[in-house]
C-alpha cells in the first residue's frame, strides 16, 4: 500500500501517540516485539526467499545467510543483552561533587524512520528496525521500490506479526519517502547512495533530527606480494560476486603488488570456475542484476574500459545476467574507477608496492570498507595507520559485518553513525545524564556570598 500525504502524517501521529503513552518503553514489550520479528523471519522464510529470488535472482543459501539468519542472529544478541544495555550506567563522581550518584540512562528517542535500499532488502530494513524497537522506539520502515516483491512481502508479514500501534511499514518510492521526510521524526536511519543521503540529511535538518547514514563508495582491496594468493582469490571472489556484486562492502577494485598480479588474476579466474562452473548463467548460486537501468549502467561501464577482460564479460539483457568479470591492466583514470561499481566487475590495478596503493586509496574519499591481504603484520599495520575507512578486513572480505561487537558504518562520504549489536541500540537511544544528590548534607561553601575562606576551600576542592 502506498502512502498518501494524509497517510504519512496520520501514520506518524498515531505512532507518536503510542510512544507518548509509554507503550514501547517496558523491556517486556521490546522483548515481545523482537521475538515477533524472529517469528516473522521464521514463518515468512519461504515468502521472503521467493521474493528475493524474484527481485534479485538471489540464491536461497545467500538469502538465508546474508538476510534471514543474519538478522535473526543479531536479534538473538539483542535479546541476550537487552537488560544490560538498558540498565543505568554508573559513572564516577569527583570528590568535590560528593555525596551523589551519577548515571547515564539510555532512553528511547521517540518515533524513528528507517529507509532501506534493495540489495539486502530484508536485512537492511529489519535489522535497523529491530535495533529501534530494542531501544524502545516506535518505528516506520520504508523498503525500496526497486525490490518490489520483497517490499510487498515485508509489508504483508509485518502486518501479520508486529504491533501496529508501534511499528509500520510504508511501501513506495522517492515520492513516498519524501512525504515521510516532511514529517518530524526523532531519528532517521538511511541506507543507500550518497545523493539521496544528502536529501535525507537536509530534510532531517529542518526538524533537527539526528541521522545515521549508511552509504557506499569504492571499497579497495590491497594485495601485497607476500599474500597467500589462492586464499586471497577465494575470499575476494566470494565477497565481490556475492549477490552479483551488489553489496555495499564488496571489494570494488583491487590494488595488487606487481609481483603477484598475474598470479592473482589467474587464481581469480580459476576460483570463479570452481564457484559457478564453466557457465555461471546456469549456476543456481549466482544472482541477477536488480533491474534494466543498473544492467545498462554496468554494460556501458564495461564497454568503456580500456582494461583487458581477464574472465567473464558476457551479459544477457533479457535475463539481467552479468557474468562475474575480472578486468586487468586497469589504469587509475579508467571509467571503472570513477564511481562505485555496485555490480560483478572487478578492476585490477597493478601497483609497485603497498605505499603506492595507500597513496591511491588516500587520494579518494574514505571508503566504507578496506581490505588487506598480506602475511606481514607490520605491512598491515602500516596500511591501516595511513588510511581510513568505515570498517576494515585483514585477509578477508565482507565478514567483518558478522561480528556483532564491531560497529558497522561509514566515515566521511561513506556515512556517519553505526549499528550492529550494542551499537544499533545506541544509535536509537539518547544517553541522558542524571546526577542526584541527597539533601541531608548541604554545606554552604558553594553559595554566595563568596567569602575568602569559601574561596580558599573551593580552590582546594577543585
Ligand atoms: P535505492 O535506490 O533503493 O534507494 C534507497 C532508498 O532511498 C529507497 O528506499 C528509496 O525509495 C529511497 N529514495 C530514493 N530517492 C529518494 C529521495 N529523493 N528522497 C528520499 N528517499 C529516496 O538504493 P540505492 O541508493 O541504489 O542503494 C545502493 C547504494 O547504497 C550503494 O551506494 C551502496 O553502497 C549503498 N549501500 C550502503 C549500505 C550500508 O550499509 N552502508 C548497504 C547497502 C547499500
Tab-separated table of C-alpha atoms in Angstrom, residues 103-449:
chain	number	residue	atom	x	y	z
A	103	UNK	CA	24.262	7.709	35.933
A	104	UNK	CA	23.742	7.539	32.197
A	105	UNK	CA	20.256	6.413	31.295
A	106	UNK	CA	19.545	5.113	27.798
A	107	UNK	CA	16.170	6.454	26.788
A	108	UNK	CA	14.343	5.857	23.530
A	109	UNK	CA	14.346	8.782	21.119
A	110	UNK	CA	10.698	8.553	20.053
A	111	UNK	CA	9.470	7.788	16.539
A	112	UNK	CA	12.169	6.594	14.141
A	113	UNK	CA	12.215	6.335	10.344
A	114	UNK	CA	14.233	3.611	8.602
A	115	UNK	CA	14.721	3.970	4.828
A	116	UNK	CA	16.232	0.885	3.182
A	117	UNK	CA	17.718	0.022	-0.223
A	118	UNK	CA	17.093	-3.000	-2.424
A	119	UNK	CA	20.300	-5.054	-2.335
A	120	UNK	CA	19.794	-6.838	1.012
A	121	UNK	CA	16.162	-5.852	1.225
A	122	UNK	CA	15.225	-7.836	4.352
A	123	UNK	CA	18.441	-7.328	6.304
A	124	UNK	CA	18.764	-3.584	5.675
A	125	UNK	CA	15.166	-2.862	6.644
A	126	UNK	CA	14.549	-5.240	9.534
A	127	UNK	CA	17.887	-5.004	11.317
A	128	UNK	CA	17.731	-1.247	11.972
A	129	UNK	CA	14.014	-1.599	12.763
A	130	UNK	CA	14.874	-4.279	15.336
A	131	UNK	CA	17.505	-2.003	16.884
A	132	UNK	CA	14.928	0.824	17.052
A	133	UNK	CA	12.431	-1.452	18.809
A	134	UNK	CA	15.072	-2.843	21.196
A	135	UNK	CA	15.866	0.716	22.238
A	136	UNK	CA	12.149	1.319	22.930
A	137	UNK	CA	11.139	3.425	19.923
A	138	UNK	CA	8.191	3.363	17.572
A	139	UNK	CA	9.365	2.914	14.008
A	140	UNK	CA	8.306	3.411	10.407
A	141	UNK	CA	10.164	1.269	7.858
A	142	UNK	CA	10.312	2.204	4.172
A	143	UNK	CA	11.563	-0.643	1.962
A	144	UNK	CA	12.914	0.070	-1.526
A	145	UNK	CA	10.585	0.179	-4.513
A	146	UNK	CA	13.427	-1.297	-6.587
A	147	UNK	CA	12.898	-4.685	-4.904
A	148	UNK	CA	9.067	-4.643	-5.134
A	149	UNK	CA	8.362	-8.312	-4.382
A	150	UNK	CA	10.357	-8.184	-1.135
A	151	UNK	CA	8.844	-4.838	-0.220
A	152	UNK	CA	5.317	-6.271	-0.583
A	153	UNK	CA	6.220	-9.447	1.341
A	154	UNK	CA	7.704	-7.420	4.189
A	155	UNK	CA	4.600	-5.213	4.418
A	156	UNK	CA	2.309	-8.282	4.493
A	157	UNK	CA	4.390	-10.081	7.100
A	158	UNK	CA	4.769	-7.019	9.326
A	159	UNK	CA	1.002	-6.596	9.378
A	160	UNK	CA	0.665	-10.219	10.451
A	161	UNK	CA	3.358	-10.269	13.130
A	162	UNK	CA	4.206	-6.837	14.550
A	163	UNK	CA	2.388	-4.434	16.858
A	164	UNK	CA	0.603	-1.983	14.508
A	165	UNK	CA	0.420	0.599	17.278
A	166	UNK	CA	4.193	0.962	17.242
A	167	UNK	CA	5.583	-0.450	14.004
A	168	UNK	CA	4.540	0.489	10.465
A	169	UNK	CA	5.843	-0.373	7.037
A	170	UNK	CA	5.137	2.177	4.337
A	171	UNK	CA	5.783	0.988	0.805
A	172	UNK	CA	6.633	3.266	-2.090
A	173	UNK	CA	9.426	5.109	-3.849
A	174	UNK	CA	11.056	8.539	-3.670
A	175	UNK	CA	7.704	10.326	-3.579
A	176	UNK	CA	6.509	8.412	-0.530
A	177	UNK	CA	9.932	8.711	1.093
A	178	UNK	CA	9.803	12.479	0.617
A	179	UNK	CA	6.321	12.622	2.144
A	180	UNK	CA	7.629	10.740	5.155
A	181	UNK	CA	10.641	13.038	5.366
A	182	UNK	CA	8.328	16.053	5.654
A	183	UNK	CA	7.167	14.656	8.999
A	184	UNK	CA	9.029	15.206	12.210
A	185	UNK	CA	10.898	12.106	13.335
A	186	UNK	CA	13.173	11.712	16.334
A	187	UNK	CA	15.709	9.659	14.406
A	188	UNK	CA	16.259	8.897	10.740
A	189	UNK	CA	18.287	5.870	9.713
A	190	UNK	CA	19.007	5.819	5.978
A	191	UNK	CA	20.867	3.209	3.955
A	192	UNK	CA	21.588	3.861	0.281
A	193	UNK	CA	23.504	6.147	-2.032
A	194	UNK	CA	25.111	9.427	-1.040
A	195	UNK	CA	22.989	11.590	-3.366
A	196	UNK	CA	19.816	10.601	-1.507
A	197	UNK	CA	21.777	10.658	1.761
A	198	UNK	CA	22.186	14.412	1.253
A	199	UNK	CA	18.418	14.807	0.613
A	200	UNK	CA	17.702	12.873	3.815
A	201	UNK	CA	20.123	14.956	5.853
A	202	UNK	CA	18.635	18.210	4.547
A	203	UNK	CA	15.134	17.038	5.428
A	204	UNK	CA	16.330	15.946	8.878
A	205	UNK	CA	17.960	19.350	9.447
A	206	UNK	CA	14.569	21.068	9.149
A	207	UNK	CA	13.478	19.301	12.357
A	208	UNK	CA	16.963	18.974	13.883
A	209	UNK	CA	16.513	15.217	13.701
A	210	UNK	CA	19.655	13.112	14.248
A	211	UNK	CA	20.618	10.835	11.381
A	212	UNK	CA	22.577	7.690	10.778
A	213	UNK	CA	23.645	7.495	7.142
A	214	UNK	CA	24.836	4.134	5.860
A	215	UNK	CA	26.240	4.984	2.439
A	216	UNK	CA	28.596	3.360	-0.058
A	217	UNK	CA	31.722	4.192	-2.007
A	218	UNK	CA	34.604	2.451	-3.695
A	219	UNK	CA	35.991	-0.061	-1.196
A	220	UNK	CA	39.512	-1.163	-2.183
A	221	UNK	CA	41.239	-4.482	-1.644
A	222	UNK	CA	45.022	-4.323	-1.354
A	223	UNK	CA	47.009	-7.460	-2.113
A	224	UNK	CA	50.655	-7.477	-1.033
A	225	UNK	CA	53.450	-9.534	-2.601
A	226	UNK	CA	53.567	-11.947	0.355
A	227	UNK	CA	49.805	-12.679	0.452
A	228	UNK	CA	48.501	-16.239	0.177
A	229	UNK	CA	47.215	-15.836	-3.362
A	230	UNK	CA	44.864	-18.826	-3.507
A	231	UNK	CA	43.142	-17.844	-0.272
A	232	UNK	CA	43.031	-14.189	-1.375
A	233	UNK	CA	41.436	-15.157	-4.703
A	234	UNK	CA	38.737	-17.226	-2.988
A	235	UNK	CA	37.930	-14.612	-0.364
A	236	UNK	CA	37.963	-11.709	-2.815
A	237	UNK	CA	35.832	-13.601	-5.347
A	238	UNK	CA	33.306	-14.590	-2.686
A	239	UNK	CA	32.923	-11.032	-1.316
A	240	UNK	CA	32.889	-9.449	-4.748
A	241	UNK	CA	30.472	-11.761	-6.562
A	242	UNK	CA	28.094	-12.456	-3.672
A	243	UNK	CA	24.705	-11.046	-4.738
A	244	UNK	CA	26.297	-10.365	-8.166
A	245	UNK	CA	28.475	-7.628	-6.720
A	246	UNK	CA	25.517	-5.629	-5.384
A	247	UNK	CA	26.938	-5.415	-1.866
A	248	UNK	CA	27.864	-2.140	-0.189
A	249	UNK	CA	31.023	-3.615	1.394
A	250	UNK	CA	32.068	-5.675	-1.640
A	251	UNK	CA	35.642	-5.041	-2.748
A	252	UNK	CA	35.079	-2.516	-5.532
A	253	UNK	CA	38.563	-2.716	-7.050
A	254	UNK	CA	41.890	-4.421	-6.329
A	255	UNK	CA	45.318	-2.803	-5.950
A	256	UNK	CA	47.759	-5.650	-6.408
A	257	UNK	CA	51.525	-5.784	-5.987
A	258	UNK	CA	53.081	-6.175	-9.445
A	259	UNK	CA	54.952	-9.318	-8.380
A	260	UNK	CA	51.696	-11.242	-7.779
A	261	UNK	CA	49.223	-9.510	-10.091
A	262	UNK	CA	49.305	-12.142	-12.850
A	263	UNK	CA	49.014	-14.977	-10.333
A	264	UNK	CA	46.065	-13.345	-8.605
A	265	UNK	CA	44.195	-12.710	-11.877
A	266	UNK	CA	44.692	-16.343	-12.915
A	267	UNK	CA	43.660	-17.591	-9.478
A	268	UNK	CA	40.506	-15.437	-9.604
A	269	UNK	CA	39.552	-16.931	-12.983
A	270	UNK	CA	40.140	-20.474	-11.658
A	271	UNK	CA	38.179	-19.742	-8.474
A	272	UNK	CA	35.216	-18.389	-10.432
A	273	UNK	CA	35.086	-21.592	-12.485
A	274	UNK	CA	35.093	-23.594	-9.240
A	275	UNK	CA	32.371	-21.420	-7.679
A	276	UNK	CA	29.978	-21.069	-10.610
A	277	UNK	CA	31.072	-23.651	-13.234
A	278	UNK	CA	32.031	-23.027	-16.874
A	279	UNK	CA	28.784	-21.119	-17.464
A	280	UNK	CA	27.804	-19.045	-14.407
A	281	UNK	CA	24.496	-18.229	-16.123
A	282	UNK	CA	23.405	-21.763	-15.338
A	283	UNK	CA	24.619	-21.703	-11.735
A	284	UNK	CA	21.936	-21.722	-9.042
A	285	UNK	CA	24.384	-19.871	-6.837
A	286	UNK	CA	24.747	-16.687	-8.848
A	287	UNK	CA	22.335	-13.736	-8.569
A	288	UNK	CA	20.989	-11.332	-11.199
A	289	UNK	CA	21.227	-7.560	-11.652
A	290	UNK	CA	18.294	-5.884	-9.940
A	291	UNK	CA	16.850	-4.005	-12.959
A	292	UNK	CA	17.473	-2.906	-16.552
A	293	UNK	CA	18.764	0.502	-15.526
A	294	UNK	CA	21.543	-0.978	-13.399
A	295	UNK	CA	22.187	-3.650	-16.049
A	296	UNK	CA	22.674	-0.982	-18.709
A	297	UNK	CA	24.872	1.114	-16.444
A	298	UNK	CA	27.171	-1.903	-15.950
A	299	UNK	CA	27.180	-2.744	-19.672
A	300	UNK	CA	28.217	0.819	-20.514
A	301	UNK	CA	30.970	0.726	-17.895
A	302	UNK	CA	32.415	-2.492	-19.253
A	303	UNK	CA	32.234	-1.228	-22.836
A	304	UNK	CA	34.121	1.919	-21.848
A	305	UNK	CA	37.057	0.297	-20.043
A	306	UNK	CA	40.459	0.251	-21.667
A	307	UNK	CA	41.488	-2.667	-19.423
A	308	UNK	CA	41.703	-6.322	-20.501
A	309	UNK	CA	38.803	-8.638	-19.717
A	310	UNK	CA	40.631	-11.482	-17.980
A	311	UNK	CA	37.474	-13.514	-17.409
A	312	UNK	CA	33.715	-13.089	-17.737
A	313	UNK	CA	32.356	-10.113	-19.609
A	314	UNK	CA	29.297	-11.880	-21.077
A	315	UNK	CA	25.928	-10.336	-20.308
A	316	UNK	CA	22.347	-11.030	-21.284
A	317	UNK	CA	19.817	-8.231	-21.059
A	318	UNK	CA	16.728	-10.439	-21.147
A	319	UNK	CA	17.840	-12.333	-18.038
A	320	UNK	CA	19.624	-9.375	-16.429
A	321	UNK	CA	22.583	-11.738	-16.241
A	322	UNK	CA	26.027	-10.226	-15.926
A	323	UNK	CA	28.911	-12.697	-15.696
A	324	UNK	CA	31.421	-12.431	-12.850
A	325	UNK	CA	34.038	-10.338	-14.585
A	326	UNK	CA	37.675	-9.557	-13.802
A	327	UNK	CA	39.332	-6.721	-15.722
A	328	UNK	CA	43.134	-6.496	-15.534
A	329	UNK	CA	45.577	-3.806	-16.729
A	330	UNK	CA	43.204	-1.124	-15.428
A	331	UNK	CA	44.657	2.377	-15.100
A	332	UNK	CA	43.643	4.855	-12.398
A	333	UNK	CA	41.819	7.115	-14.871
A	334	UNK	CA	39.705	4.280	-16.321
A	335	UNK	CA	35.889	4.831	-16.274
A	336	UNK	CA	35.668	1.785	-13.977
A	337	UNK	CA	37.472	3.863	-11.373
A	338	UNK	CA	35.041	6.824	-11.387
A	339	UNK	CA	32.132	5.706	-9.181
A	340	UNK	CA	31.170	2.733	-7.052
A	341	UNK	CA	30.652	-0.176	-9.473
A	342	UNK	CA	27.961	-1.980	-7.458
A	343	UNK	CA	27.982	-4.951	-9.795
A	344	UNK	CA	30.064	-8.008	-10.744
A	345	UNK	CA	33.041	-6.255	-12.356
A	346	UNK	CA	36.378	-6.338	-10.531
A	347	UNK	CA	39.041	-3.965	-11.907
A	348	UNK	CA	42.576	-4.989	-11.011
A	349	UNK	CA	45.221	-2.249	-10.871
A	350	UNK	CA	48.924	-3.064	-10.655
A	351	UNK	CA	50.997	-1.181	-8.052
A	352	UNK	CA	54.761	-1.124	-7.431
A	353	UNK	CA	54.344	-1.502	-3.668
A	354	UNK	CA	51.821	-1.021	-0.888
A	355	UNK	CA	52.876	2.629	-0.405
A	356	UNK	CA	51.626	3.319	-3.913
A	357	UNK	CA	48.380	1.510	-3.054
A	358	UNK	CA	47.994	3.622	0.096
A	359	UNK	CA	48.543	6.812	-1.907
A	360	UNK	CA	45.871	5.733	-4.341
A	361	UNK	CA	43.362	4.998	-1.538
A	362	UNK	CA	44.134	8.248	0.279
A	363	UNK	CA	43.561	10.310	-2.853
A	364	UNK	CA	39.861	9.277	-2.858
A	365	UNK	CA	37.029	9.712	-0.326
A	366	UNK	CA	37.141	7.468	2.745
A	367	UNK	CA	35.511	4.154	1.757
A	368	UNK	CA	33.015	2.022	3.664
A	369	UNK	CA	35.460	-0.889	3.810
A	370	UNK	CA	39.120	-1.504	3.119
A	371	UNK	CA	40.642	-4.955	2.762
A	372	UNK	CA	44.269	-6.009	3.002
A	373	UNK	CA	45.742	-9.367	2.082
A	374	UNK	CA	49.250	-9.771	3.469
A	375	UNK	CA	51.269	-12.178	5.582
A	376	UNK	CA	53.135	-9.349	7.264
A	377	UNK	CA	51.643	-7.763	10.371
A	378	UNK	CA	53.843	-4.698	10.061
A	379	UNK	CA	52.723	-4.144	6.478
A	380	UNK	CA	49.053	-4.478	7.525
A	381	UNK	CA	49.559	-2.101	10.469
A	382	UNK	CA	51.273	0.435	8.225
A	383	UNK	CA	48.392	0.330	5.733
A	384	UNK	CA	45.724	0.650	8.443
A	385	UNK	CA	47.601	3.515	10.088
A	386	UNK	CA	47.880	5.537	6.894
A	387	UNK	CA	44.345	5.069	5.577
A	388	UNK	CA	40.808	5.471	6.917
A	389	UNK	CA	37.607	3.544	6.199
A	390	UNK	CA	34.329	2.726	7.929
A	391	UNK	CA	35.447	-0.869	8.501
A	392	UNK	CA	38.460	-2.959	7.577
A	393	UNK	CA	39.174	-6.622	6.931
A	394	UNK	CA	42.563	-8.323	7.081
A	395	UNK	CA	42.868	-11.414	4.889
A	396	UNK	CA	39.087	-11.451	4.445
A	397	UNK	CA	36.280	-9.560	2.754
A	398	UNK	CA	32.742	-8.708	3.947
A	399	UNK	CA	32.923	-10.957	7.048
A	400	UNK	CA	33.693	-8.067	9.424
A	401	UNK	CA	29.923	-7.460	9.312
A	402	UNK	CA	29.244	-10.751	11.036
A	403	UNK	CA	30.850	-9.661	14.325
A	404	UNK	CA	28.031	-8.057	16.320
A	405	UNK	CA	30.500	-6.358	18.676
A	406	UNK	CA	32.011	-4.386	15.789
A	407	UNK	CA	30.269	-1.143	14.810
A	408	UNK	CA	29.180	-1.151	11.179
A	409	UNK	CA	29.121	2.226	9.468
A	410	UNK	CA	30.983	4.603	7.215
A	411	UNK	CA	33.172	7.632	7.699
A	412	UNK	CA	33.157	10.839	5.650
A	413	UNK	CA	31.454	10.219	2.293
A	414	UNK	CA	30.702	6.582	3.192
A	415	UNK	CA	28.392	7.632	6.006
A	416	UNK	CA	28.019	8.625	9.624
A	417	UNK	CA	26.972	6.667	12.691
A	418	UNK	CA	26.998	2.907	13.020
A	419	UNK	CA	24.947	-0.077	14.144
A	420	UNK	CA	25.086	-3.861	14.794
A	421	UNK	CA	24.976	-5.327	18.293
A	422	UNK	CA	25.096	-2.744	21.034
A	423	UNK	CA	25.956	-0.029	18.515
A	424	UNK	CA	22.465	-0.354	16.991
A	425	UNK	CA	20.847	0.021	20.396
A	426	UNK	CA	22.950	3.135	20.981
A	427	UNK	CA	22.062	4.568	17.557
A	428	UNK	CA	18.395	4.695	18.592
A	429	UNK	CA	18.953	5.809	22.212
A	430	UNK	CA	19.602	9.097	23.928
A	431	UNK	CA	22.249	8.941	26.639
A	432	UNK	CA	20.633	11.027	29.326
A	433	UNK	CA	22.981	12.287	32.029
A	434	UNK	CA	21.445	12.183	35.507
A	435	UNK	CA	23.146	13.414	38.680
A	436	UNK	CA	21.323	13.140	42.008
A	437	UNK	CA	22.298	14.264	45.478
A	438	UNK	CA	20.958	13.521	48.919
A	439	UNK	CA	19.505	16.525	50.793
A	440	UNK	CA	20.754	15.732	54.288
A	441	UNK	CA	24.097	17.411	53.652
A	442	UNK	CA	24.104	20.882	52.112
A	443	UNK	CA	27.321	22.698	53.097
A	444	UNK	CA	27.039	26.413	52.309
A	445	UNK	CA	30.527	26.606	50.802
A	446	UNK	CA	29.356	26.820	47.161
A	447	UNK	CA	26.747	29.513	47.751
A	448	UNK	CA	27.275	33.290	47.733
A	449	UNK	CA	28.459	35.381	49.360
